[in-house]
CSV table of C-alpha atoms in Angstrom, one decimal:
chain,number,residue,atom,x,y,z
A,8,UNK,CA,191.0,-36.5,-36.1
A,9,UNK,CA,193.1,-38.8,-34.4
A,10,UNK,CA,194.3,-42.0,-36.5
A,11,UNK,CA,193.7,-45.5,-34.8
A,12,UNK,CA,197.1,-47.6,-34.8
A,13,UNK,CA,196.8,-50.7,-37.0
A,14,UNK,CA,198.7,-54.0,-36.1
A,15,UNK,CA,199.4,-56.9,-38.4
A,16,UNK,CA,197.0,-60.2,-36.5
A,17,UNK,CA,197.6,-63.1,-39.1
A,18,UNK,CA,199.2,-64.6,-42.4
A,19,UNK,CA,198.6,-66.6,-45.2
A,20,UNK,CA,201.0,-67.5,-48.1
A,21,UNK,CA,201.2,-70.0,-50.6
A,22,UNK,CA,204.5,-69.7,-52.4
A,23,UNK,CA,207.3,-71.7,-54.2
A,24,UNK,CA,209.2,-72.0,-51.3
A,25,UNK,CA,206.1,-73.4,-49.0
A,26,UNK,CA,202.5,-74.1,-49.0
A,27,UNK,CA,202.6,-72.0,-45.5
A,28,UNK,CA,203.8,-68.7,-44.2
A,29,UNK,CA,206.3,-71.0,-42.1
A,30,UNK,CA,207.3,-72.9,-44.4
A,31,UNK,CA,208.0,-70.3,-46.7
A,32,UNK,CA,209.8,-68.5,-44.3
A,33,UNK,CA,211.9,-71.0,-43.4
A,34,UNK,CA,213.4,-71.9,-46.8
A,35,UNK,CA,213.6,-68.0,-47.0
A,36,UNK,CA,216.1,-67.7,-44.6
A,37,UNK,CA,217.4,-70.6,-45.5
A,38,UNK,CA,218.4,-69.4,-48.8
A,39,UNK,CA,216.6,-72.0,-50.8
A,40,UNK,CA,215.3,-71.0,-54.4
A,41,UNK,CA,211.6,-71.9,-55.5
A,42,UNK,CA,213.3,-72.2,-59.1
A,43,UNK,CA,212.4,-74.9,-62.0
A,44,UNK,CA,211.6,-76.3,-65.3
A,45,UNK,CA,207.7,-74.9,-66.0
A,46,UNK,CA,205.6,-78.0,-65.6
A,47,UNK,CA,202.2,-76.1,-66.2
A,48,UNK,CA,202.4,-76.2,-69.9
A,49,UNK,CA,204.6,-77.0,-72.9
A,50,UNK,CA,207.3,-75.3,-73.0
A,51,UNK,CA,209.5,-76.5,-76.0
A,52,UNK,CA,209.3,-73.3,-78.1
A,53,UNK,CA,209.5,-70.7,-75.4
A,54,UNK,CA,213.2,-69.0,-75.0
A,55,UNK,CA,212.0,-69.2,-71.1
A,56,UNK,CA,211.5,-72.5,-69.6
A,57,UNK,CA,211.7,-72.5,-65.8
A,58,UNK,CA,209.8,-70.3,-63.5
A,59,UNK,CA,208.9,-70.5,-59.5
A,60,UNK,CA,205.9,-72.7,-59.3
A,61,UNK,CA,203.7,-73.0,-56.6
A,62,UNK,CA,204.7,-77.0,-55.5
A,63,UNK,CA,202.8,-80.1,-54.0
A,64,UNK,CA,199.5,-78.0,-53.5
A,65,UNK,CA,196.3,-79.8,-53.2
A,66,UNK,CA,193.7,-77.2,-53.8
A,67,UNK,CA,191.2,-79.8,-52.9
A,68,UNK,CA,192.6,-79.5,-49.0
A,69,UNK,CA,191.1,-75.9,-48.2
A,70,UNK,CA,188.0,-75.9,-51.5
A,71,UNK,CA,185.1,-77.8,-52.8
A,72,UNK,CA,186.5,-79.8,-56.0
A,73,UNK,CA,183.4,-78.9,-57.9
A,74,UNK,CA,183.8,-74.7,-56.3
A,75,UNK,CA,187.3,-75.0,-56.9
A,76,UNK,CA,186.7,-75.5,-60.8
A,77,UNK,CA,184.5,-72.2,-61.4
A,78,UNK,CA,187.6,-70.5,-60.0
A,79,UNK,CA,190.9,-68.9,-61.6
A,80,UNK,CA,194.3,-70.4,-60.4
A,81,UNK,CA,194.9,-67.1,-59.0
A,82,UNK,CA,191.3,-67.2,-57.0
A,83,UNK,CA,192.0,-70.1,-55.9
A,84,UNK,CA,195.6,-69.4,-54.1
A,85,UNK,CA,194.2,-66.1,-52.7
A,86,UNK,CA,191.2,-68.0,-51.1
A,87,UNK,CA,193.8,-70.3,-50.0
A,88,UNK,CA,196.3,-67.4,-48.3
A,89,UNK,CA,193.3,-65.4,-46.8
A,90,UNK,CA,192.0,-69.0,-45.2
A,91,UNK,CA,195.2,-69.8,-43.5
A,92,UNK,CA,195.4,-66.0,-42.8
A,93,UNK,CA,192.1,-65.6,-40.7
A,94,UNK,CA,192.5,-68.8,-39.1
A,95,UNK,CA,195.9,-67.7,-38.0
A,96,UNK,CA,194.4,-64.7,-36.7
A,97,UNK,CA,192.4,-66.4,-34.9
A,98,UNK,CA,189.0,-64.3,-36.0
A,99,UNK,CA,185.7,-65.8,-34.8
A,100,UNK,CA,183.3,-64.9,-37.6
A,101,UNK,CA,179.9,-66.1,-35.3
A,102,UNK,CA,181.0,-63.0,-32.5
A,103,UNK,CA,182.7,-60.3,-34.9
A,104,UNK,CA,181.1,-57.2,-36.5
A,105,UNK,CA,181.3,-58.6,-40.4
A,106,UNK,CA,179.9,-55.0,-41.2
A,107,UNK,CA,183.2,-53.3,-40.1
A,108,UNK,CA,185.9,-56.5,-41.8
A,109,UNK,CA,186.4,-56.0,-45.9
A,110,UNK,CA,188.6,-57.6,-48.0
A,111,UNK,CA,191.3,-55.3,-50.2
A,112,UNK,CA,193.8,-57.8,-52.7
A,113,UNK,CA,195.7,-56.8,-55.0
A,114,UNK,CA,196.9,-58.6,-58.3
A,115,UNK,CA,198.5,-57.3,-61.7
A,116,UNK,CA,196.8,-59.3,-64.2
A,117,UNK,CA,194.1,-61.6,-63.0
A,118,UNK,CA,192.6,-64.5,-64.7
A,119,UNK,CA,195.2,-65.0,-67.4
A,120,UNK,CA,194.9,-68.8,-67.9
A,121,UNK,CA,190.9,-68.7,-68.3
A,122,UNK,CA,191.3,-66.0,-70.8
A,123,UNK,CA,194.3,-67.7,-72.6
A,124,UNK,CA,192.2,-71.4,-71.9
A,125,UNK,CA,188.5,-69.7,-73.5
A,126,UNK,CA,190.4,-67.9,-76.1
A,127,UNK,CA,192.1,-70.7,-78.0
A,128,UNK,CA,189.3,-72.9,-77.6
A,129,UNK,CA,187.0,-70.0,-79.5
A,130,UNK,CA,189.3,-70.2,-81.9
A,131,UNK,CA,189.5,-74.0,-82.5
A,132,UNK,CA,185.7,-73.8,-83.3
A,133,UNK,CA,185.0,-70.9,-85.0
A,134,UNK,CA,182.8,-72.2,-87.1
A,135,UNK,CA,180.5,-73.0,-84.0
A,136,UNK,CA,179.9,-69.5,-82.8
A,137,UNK,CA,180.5,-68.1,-80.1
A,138,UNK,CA,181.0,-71.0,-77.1
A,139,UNK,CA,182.1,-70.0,-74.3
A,140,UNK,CA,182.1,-71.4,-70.8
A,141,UNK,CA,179.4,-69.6,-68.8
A,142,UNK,CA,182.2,-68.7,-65.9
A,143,UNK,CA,184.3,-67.3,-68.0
A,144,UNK,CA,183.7,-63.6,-67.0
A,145,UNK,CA,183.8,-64.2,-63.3
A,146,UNK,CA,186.6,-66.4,-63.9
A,147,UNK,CA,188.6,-64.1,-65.3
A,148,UNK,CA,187.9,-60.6,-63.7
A,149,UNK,CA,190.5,-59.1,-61.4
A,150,UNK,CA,188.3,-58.6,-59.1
A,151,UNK,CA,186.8,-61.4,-58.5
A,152,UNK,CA,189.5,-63.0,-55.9
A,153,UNK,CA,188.7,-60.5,-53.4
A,154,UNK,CA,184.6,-60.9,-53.9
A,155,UNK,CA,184.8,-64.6,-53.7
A,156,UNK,CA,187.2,-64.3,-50.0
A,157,UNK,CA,184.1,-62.0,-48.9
A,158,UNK,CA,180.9,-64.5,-50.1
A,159,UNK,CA,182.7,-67.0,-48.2
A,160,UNK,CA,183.1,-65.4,-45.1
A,161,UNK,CA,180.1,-63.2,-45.6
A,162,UNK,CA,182.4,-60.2,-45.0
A,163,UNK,CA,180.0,-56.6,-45.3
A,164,UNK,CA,182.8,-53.9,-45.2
A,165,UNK,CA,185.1,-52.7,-48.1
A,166,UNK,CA,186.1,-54.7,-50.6
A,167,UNK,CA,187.7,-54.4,-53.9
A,168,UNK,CA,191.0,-55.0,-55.6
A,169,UNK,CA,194.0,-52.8,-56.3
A,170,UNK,CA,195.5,-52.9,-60.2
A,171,UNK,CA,199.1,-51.0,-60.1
A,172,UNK,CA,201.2,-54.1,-62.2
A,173,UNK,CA,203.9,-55.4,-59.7
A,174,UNK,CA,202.9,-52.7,-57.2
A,175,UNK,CA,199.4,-54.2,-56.6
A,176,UNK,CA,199.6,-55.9,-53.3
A,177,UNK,CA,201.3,-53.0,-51.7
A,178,UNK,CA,198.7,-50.7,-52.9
A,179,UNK,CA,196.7,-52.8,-51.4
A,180,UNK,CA,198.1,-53.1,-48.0
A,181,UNK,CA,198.3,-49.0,-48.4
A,182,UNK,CA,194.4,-48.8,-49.1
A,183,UNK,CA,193.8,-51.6,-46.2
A,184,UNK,CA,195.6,-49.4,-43.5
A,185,UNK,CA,194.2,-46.0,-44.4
A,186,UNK,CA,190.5,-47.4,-43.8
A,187,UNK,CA,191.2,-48.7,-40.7
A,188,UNK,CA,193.2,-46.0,-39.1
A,189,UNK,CA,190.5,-43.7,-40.7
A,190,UNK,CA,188.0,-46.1,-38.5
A,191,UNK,CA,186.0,-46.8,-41.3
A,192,UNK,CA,187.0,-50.7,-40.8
A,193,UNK,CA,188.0,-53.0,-38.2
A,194,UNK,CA,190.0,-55.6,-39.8
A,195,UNK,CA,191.0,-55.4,-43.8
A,196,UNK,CA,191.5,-59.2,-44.7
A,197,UNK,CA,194.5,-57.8,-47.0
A,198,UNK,CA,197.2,-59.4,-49.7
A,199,UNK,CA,197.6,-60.3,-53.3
A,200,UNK,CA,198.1,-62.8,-55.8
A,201,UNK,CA,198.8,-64.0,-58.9
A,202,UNK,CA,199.1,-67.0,-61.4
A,203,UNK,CA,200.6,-65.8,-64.7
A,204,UNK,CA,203.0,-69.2,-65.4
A,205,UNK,CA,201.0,-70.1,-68.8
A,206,UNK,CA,202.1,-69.8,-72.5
A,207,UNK,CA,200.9,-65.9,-72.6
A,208,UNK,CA,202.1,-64.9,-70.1
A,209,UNK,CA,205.8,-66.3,-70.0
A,210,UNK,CA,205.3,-65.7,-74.1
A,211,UNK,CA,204.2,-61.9,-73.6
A,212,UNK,CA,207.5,-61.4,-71.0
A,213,UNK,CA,209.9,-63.0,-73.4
A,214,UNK,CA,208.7,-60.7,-75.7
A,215,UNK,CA,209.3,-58.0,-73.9
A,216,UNK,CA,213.3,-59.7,-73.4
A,217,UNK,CA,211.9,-59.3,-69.3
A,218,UNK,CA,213.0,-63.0,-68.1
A,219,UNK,CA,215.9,-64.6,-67.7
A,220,UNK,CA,216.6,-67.5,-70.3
A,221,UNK,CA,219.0,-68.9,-68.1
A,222,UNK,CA,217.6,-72.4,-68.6
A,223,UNK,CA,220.9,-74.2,-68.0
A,224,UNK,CA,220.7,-73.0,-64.2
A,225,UNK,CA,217.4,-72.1,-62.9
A,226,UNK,CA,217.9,-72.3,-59.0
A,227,UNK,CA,220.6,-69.7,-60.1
A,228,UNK,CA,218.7,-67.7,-62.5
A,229,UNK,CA,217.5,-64.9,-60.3
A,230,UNK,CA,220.5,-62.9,-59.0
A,231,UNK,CA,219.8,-59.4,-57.6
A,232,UNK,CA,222.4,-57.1,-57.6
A,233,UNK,CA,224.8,-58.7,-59.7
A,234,UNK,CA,226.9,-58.4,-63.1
A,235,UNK,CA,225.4,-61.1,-65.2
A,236,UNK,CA,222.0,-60.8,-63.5
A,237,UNK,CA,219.8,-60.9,-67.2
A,238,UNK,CA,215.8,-60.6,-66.2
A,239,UNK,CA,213.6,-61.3,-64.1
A,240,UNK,CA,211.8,-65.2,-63.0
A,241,UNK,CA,208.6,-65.6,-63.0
A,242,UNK,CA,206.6,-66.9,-59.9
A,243,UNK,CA,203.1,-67.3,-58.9
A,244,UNK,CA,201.6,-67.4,-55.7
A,245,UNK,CA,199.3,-65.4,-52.9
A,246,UNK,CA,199.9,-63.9,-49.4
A,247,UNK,CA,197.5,-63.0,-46.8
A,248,UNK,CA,197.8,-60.1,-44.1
A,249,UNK,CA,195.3,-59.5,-41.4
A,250,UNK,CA,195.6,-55.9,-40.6
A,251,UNK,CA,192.9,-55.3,-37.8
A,252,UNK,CA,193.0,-51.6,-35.4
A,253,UNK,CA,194.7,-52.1,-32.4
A,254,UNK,CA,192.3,-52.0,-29.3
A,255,UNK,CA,189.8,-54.2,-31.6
A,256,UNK,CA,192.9,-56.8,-31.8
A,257,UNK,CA,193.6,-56.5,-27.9
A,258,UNK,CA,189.8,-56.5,-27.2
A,259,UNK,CA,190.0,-60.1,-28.3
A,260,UNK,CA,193.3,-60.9,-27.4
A,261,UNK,CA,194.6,-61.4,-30.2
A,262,UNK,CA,198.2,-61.9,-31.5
A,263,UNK,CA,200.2,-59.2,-33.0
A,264,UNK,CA,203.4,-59.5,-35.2
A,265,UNK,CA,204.1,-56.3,-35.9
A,266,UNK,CA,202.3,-52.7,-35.9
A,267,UNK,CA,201.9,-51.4,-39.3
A,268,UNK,CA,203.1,-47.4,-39.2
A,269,UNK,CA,203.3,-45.9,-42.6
A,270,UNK,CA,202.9,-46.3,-46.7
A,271,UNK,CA,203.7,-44.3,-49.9
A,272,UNK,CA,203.2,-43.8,-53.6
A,273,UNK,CA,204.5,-42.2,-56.3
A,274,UNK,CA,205.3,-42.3,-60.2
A,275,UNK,CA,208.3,-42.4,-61.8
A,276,UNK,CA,206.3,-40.6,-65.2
A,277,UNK,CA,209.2,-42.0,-67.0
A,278,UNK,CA,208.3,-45.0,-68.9
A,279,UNK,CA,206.2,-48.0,-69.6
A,280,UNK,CA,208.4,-50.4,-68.0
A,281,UNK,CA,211.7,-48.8,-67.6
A,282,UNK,CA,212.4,-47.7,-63.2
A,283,UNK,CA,213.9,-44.4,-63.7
A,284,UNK,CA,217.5,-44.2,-64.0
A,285,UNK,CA,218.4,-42.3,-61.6
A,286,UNK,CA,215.8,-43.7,-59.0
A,287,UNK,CA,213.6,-40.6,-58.3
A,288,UNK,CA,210.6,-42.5,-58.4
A,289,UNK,CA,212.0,-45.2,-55.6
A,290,UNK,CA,213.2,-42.0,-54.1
A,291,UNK,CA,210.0,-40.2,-53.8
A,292,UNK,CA,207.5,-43.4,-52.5
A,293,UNK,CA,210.8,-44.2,-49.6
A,294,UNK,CA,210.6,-40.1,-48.3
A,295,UNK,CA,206.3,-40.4,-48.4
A,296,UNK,CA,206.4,-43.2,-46.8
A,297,UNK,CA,208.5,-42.3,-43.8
A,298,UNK,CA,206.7,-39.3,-43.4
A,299,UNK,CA,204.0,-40.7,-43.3
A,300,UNK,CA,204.9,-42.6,-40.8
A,301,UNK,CA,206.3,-40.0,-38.7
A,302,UNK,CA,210.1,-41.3,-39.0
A,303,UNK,CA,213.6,-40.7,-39.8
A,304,UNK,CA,215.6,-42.6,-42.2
A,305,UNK,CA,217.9,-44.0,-39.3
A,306,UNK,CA,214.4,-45.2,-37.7
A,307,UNK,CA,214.8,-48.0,-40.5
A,308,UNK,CA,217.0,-51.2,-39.7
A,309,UNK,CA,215.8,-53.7,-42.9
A,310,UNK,CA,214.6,-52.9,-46.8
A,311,UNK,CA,213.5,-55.3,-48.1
A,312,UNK,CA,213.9,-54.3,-52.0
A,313,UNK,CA,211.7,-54.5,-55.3
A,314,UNK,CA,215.2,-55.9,-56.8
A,315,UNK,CA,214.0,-58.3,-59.4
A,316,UNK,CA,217.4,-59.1,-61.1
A,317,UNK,CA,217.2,-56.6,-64.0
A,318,UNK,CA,219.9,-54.9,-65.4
A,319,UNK,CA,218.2,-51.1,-65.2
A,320,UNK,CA,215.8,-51.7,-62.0
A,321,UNK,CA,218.9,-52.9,-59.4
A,322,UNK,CA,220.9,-50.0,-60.2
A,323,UNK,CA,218.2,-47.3,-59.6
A,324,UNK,CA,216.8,-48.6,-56.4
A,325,UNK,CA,220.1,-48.9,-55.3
A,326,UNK,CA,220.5,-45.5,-56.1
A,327,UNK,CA,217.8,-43.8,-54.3
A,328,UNK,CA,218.4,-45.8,-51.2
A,329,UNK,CA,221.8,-44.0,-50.9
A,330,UNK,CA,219.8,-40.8,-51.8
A,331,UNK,CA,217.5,-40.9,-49.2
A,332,UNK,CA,219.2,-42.4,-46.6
A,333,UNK,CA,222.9,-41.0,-46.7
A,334,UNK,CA,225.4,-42.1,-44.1
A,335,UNK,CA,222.6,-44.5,-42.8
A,336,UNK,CA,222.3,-46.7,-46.1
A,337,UNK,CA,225.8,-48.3,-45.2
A,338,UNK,CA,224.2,-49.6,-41.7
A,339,UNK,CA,221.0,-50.8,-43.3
A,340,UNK,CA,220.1,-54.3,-44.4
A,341,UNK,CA,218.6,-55.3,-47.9
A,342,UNK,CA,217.8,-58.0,-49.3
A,343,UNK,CA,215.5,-59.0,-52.5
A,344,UNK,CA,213.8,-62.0,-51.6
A,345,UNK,CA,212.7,-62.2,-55.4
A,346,UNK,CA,216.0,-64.2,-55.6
A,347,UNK,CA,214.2,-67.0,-54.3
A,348,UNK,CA,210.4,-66.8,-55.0
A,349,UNK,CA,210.9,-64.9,-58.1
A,350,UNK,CA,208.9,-62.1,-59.2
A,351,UNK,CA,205.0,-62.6,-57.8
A,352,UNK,CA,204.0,-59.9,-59.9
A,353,UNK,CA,200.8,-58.6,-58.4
A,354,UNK,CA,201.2,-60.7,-56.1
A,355,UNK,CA,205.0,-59.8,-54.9
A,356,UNK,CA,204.1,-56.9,-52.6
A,357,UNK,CA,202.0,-59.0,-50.3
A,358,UNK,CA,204.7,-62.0,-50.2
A,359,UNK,CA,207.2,-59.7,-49.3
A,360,UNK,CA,205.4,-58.0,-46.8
A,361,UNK,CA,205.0,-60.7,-44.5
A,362,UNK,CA,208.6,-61.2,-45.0
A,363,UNK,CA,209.6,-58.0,-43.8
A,364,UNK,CA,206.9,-58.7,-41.0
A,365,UNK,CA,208.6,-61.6,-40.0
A,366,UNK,CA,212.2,-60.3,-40.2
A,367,UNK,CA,210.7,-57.3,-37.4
A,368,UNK,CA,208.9,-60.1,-35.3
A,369,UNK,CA,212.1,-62.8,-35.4
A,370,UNK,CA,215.1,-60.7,-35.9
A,371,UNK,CA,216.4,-62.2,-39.1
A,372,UNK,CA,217.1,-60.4,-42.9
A,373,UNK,CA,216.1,-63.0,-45.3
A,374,UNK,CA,219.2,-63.5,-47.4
A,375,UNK,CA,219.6,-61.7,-51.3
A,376,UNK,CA,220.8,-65.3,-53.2
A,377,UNK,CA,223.1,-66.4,-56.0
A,378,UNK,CA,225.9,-63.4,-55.2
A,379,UNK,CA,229.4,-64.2,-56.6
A,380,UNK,CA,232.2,-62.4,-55.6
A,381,UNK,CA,233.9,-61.5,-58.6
A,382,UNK,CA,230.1,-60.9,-60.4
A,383,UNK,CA,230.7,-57.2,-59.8
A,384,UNK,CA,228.7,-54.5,-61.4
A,385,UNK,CA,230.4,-51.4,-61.6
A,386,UNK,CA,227.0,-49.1,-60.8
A,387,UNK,CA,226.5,-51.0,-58.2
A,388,UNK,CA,227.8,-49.7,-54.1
A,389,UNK,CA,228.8,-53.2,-52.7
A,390,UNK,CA,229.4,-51.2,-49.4
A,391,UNK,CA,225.9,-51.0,-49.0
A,392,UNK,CA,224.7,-54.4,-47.0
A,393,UNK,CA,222.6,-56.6,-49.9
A,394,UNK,CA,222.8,-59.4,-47.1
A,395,UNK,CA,224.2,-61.6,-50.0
A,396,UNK,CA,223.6,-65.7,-49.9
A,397,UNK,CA,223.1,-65.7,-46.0
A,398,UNK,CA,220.3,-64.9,-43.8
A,399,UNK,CA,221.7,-62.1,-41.0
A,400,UNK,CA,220.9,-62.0,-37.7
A,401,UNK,CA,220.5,-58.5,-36.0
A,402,UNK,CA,218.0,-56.4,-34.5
A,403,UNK,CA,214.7,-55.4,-36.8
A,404,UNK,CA,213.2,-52.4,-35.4
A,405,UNK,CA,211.3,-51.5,-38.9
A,406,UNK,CA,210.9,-52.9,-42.3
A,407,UNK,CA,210.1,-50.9,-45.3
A,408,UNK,CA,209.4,-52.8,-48.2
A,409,UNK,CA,209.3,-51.3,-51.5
A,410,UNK,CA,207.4,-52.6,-55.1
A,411,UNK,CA,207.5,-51.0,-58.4
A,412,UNK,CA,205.6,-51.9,-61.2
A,413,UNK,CA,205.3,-51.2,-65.0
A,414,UNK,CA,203.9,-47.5,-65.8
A,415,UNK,CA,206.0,-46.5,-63.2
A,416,UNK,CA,203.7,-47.5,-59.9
A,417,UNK,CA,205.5,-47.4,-56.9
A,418,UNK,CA,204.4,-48.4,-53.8
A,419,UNK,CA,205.8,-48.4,-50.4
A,420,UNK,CA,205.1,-50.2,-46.6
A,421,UNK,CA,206.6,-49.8,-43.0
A,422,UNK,CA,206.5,-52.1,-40.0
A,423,UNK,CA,208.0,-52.0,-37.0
A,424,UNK,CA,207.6,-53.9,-33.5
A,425,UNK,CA,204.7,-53.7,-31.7
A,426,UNK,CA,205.2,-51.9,-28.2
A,427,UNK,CA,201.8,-50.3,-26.2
């Protein structure tokens, strides 16, 4: 059977660094950080109290205020991302086959605020019964983003959501590519989100001693890659891709960014939410990745990394990059971009996607932030290029962008330019 070829025809994102995929990109490579005091609840008691916020976002813009309220923070900004992601793509719903486009997001947790929001109000009125709002189910189901992006476009082909913690939205992507180049799709409205910035779930991370508490210096707080680096920020968000198969995309004339070519997975088998220390896991999902997409390590110009500023992670992805990729590591790119949206959780994969898509399509490596020089970490190979507080300019044939997530999930995507 031959495989159709499966090119990347629009974006969505809603992010802390822009309400847009240009926006965002553009105070990517500008090195801004989406970094601040939590304003979405209380946070005097919490050892964490910044995170990377969505900003400025009027839901009300792309949904029905009264639709807009039976619906998770995290529904909402993945309806948001796959609306600017199909109009981008410039999809006309009235002439397409909506039999042969589904709709594949990913996300980690899922309705986290409703749950936390029905939960404490049972427990305020206990002595009522059992009240409980009647959406709080389909509220709160992880699910539910990617059904509610189909009812609205009345999209008929696959559609369901990918769980695998951080690794979500790249599982996602994964599953989205194999059904089209399988030609059991057309187009895979495709992406993640995620909206976890609410007393359980920066409570449950602290617990875990998972985020930084550097509260004095937020905009500073994520730093990939170096010495005093102490956890991971929390952001929230959604990203869209439009992965569509090739002669349906030039059929309509569409647009392409970038030709999607290969993905991976593997498991660490290591630990709950430990990488493995010696990286075998990042190893293994880099190797099945390129060989899935027919390609040498020296085929890759760009990684954009999982690096979420951790003190065990950094070290081990590090380390399987100069496993697999030898002599060709020290001419490589990489950059974590967590440094300035923070960690998206499910919804990271998806954001950073589209940024390795648009480093390929414009030529640029989105800068790794908030590097001193004298914050040196002794396990760490500065030789290796971590494109440290400045976006680079250089040629981007492919991308691979790598997630990892807790259970050991790792998931990996390529992209490269598009040529006939």
């Amino acid at each position: 059977m031959e495989l159709k070829r499966v090119v990347v025809t629009g974006l969505g994102a809603v992010t802390p660094l822009g309400n847009t995929p240009e926006e965002t990109w553009a105070n990517m490579v500008a090195g801004k950080s989406g970094a601040a005091p939590i304003t979405h609840f209380d946070t005097t008691n919490f050892k964490t109290k910044f995170a990377c916020e969505v900003k400025d976002l009027n839901i009300n813009d792309y949904l029905d205020r009264k639709e807009a309220r039976k619906l998770d923070r995290y529904t909402q900004l993945a309806m948001i991302s796959a609306i600017q992601g199909i109009k981008d793509s410039g999809l006309d719903m009235e002439t397409v086959d909506r039999n042969r486009i589904g709709v594949i997001y990913g996300v980690g947790i899922g309705g986290i605020q409703t749950f936390e929001d029905e939960v404490v109000y049972y427990g305020q009125h206990l002595d009522e019964g059992p009240k409980f709002n009647p959406f709080f189910i389909p509220k709160m189901i992880a699910d539910i983003a990617s059904g509610q992006i189909s009812i609205m476009y009345g999209l008929h082909g696959p559609n369901y959501t990918t769980t695998s913690a951080c690794a979500s939205s790249t599982s996602a992507l994964a599953d989205a590519f194999n059904q089209i180049r399988l030609g059991k799709a057309n187009v895979i409205v495709s992406g993640g989100a995620e909206a976890a910035i609410c007393g359980s779930g920066v409570g449950g991370f602290n617990a875990m001693h998972a985020l930084s508490t550097r509260n004095d210096d937020p905009e500073r707080a994520s730093r990939p890659f170096s010495a005093s680096r102490d956890g991971f920020v929390m952001g929230e968000g959604a990203a869209c891709i439009v992965l569509e198969e090739l002669e349906h995309a030039k059929a309509r004339g569409a647009k392409i960014y970038a030709e999607m070519v290969g993905e991976g997975a593997s498991a660490d088998a290591h630990h709950i939410t430990a990488s493995h220390p010696e990286g075998l896991g990042a190893r293994l999902v880099m190797m099945n990745a390129l060989e899935d997409a027919g390609m040498k390590p020296e085929d890759i110009d760009y990684i954009n990394v999982h690096g979420t500023s951790t003190p065990v992670g950094d070290i081990s992805e590090a380390r399987a990059i100069k496993d697999l990729f030898g002599e060709h590591a020290y001419q490589l790119n990489i950059s974590s971009t967590k440094s300035m949206t923070g960690h998206l959780l499910g919804a990271a994969g998806a954001v950073e996607a589209m940024a390795s898509i648009l480093a390929v399509k414009n030529d640029i490596v989105p800068p790794t932030i908030n590097h001193a020089e004298d914050d040196i970490d002794e396990n760490i190979d500065y030789d290796l290029n971590f494109t440290f507080n400045t976006a680079q300019k250089r040629e981007v044939r492919a991308a691979l962008s790598n997630t990892f997530g807790f259970g050991g999930h790792n998931a990996c995507v390529i992209f490269k330019k598009y040529a006939e």
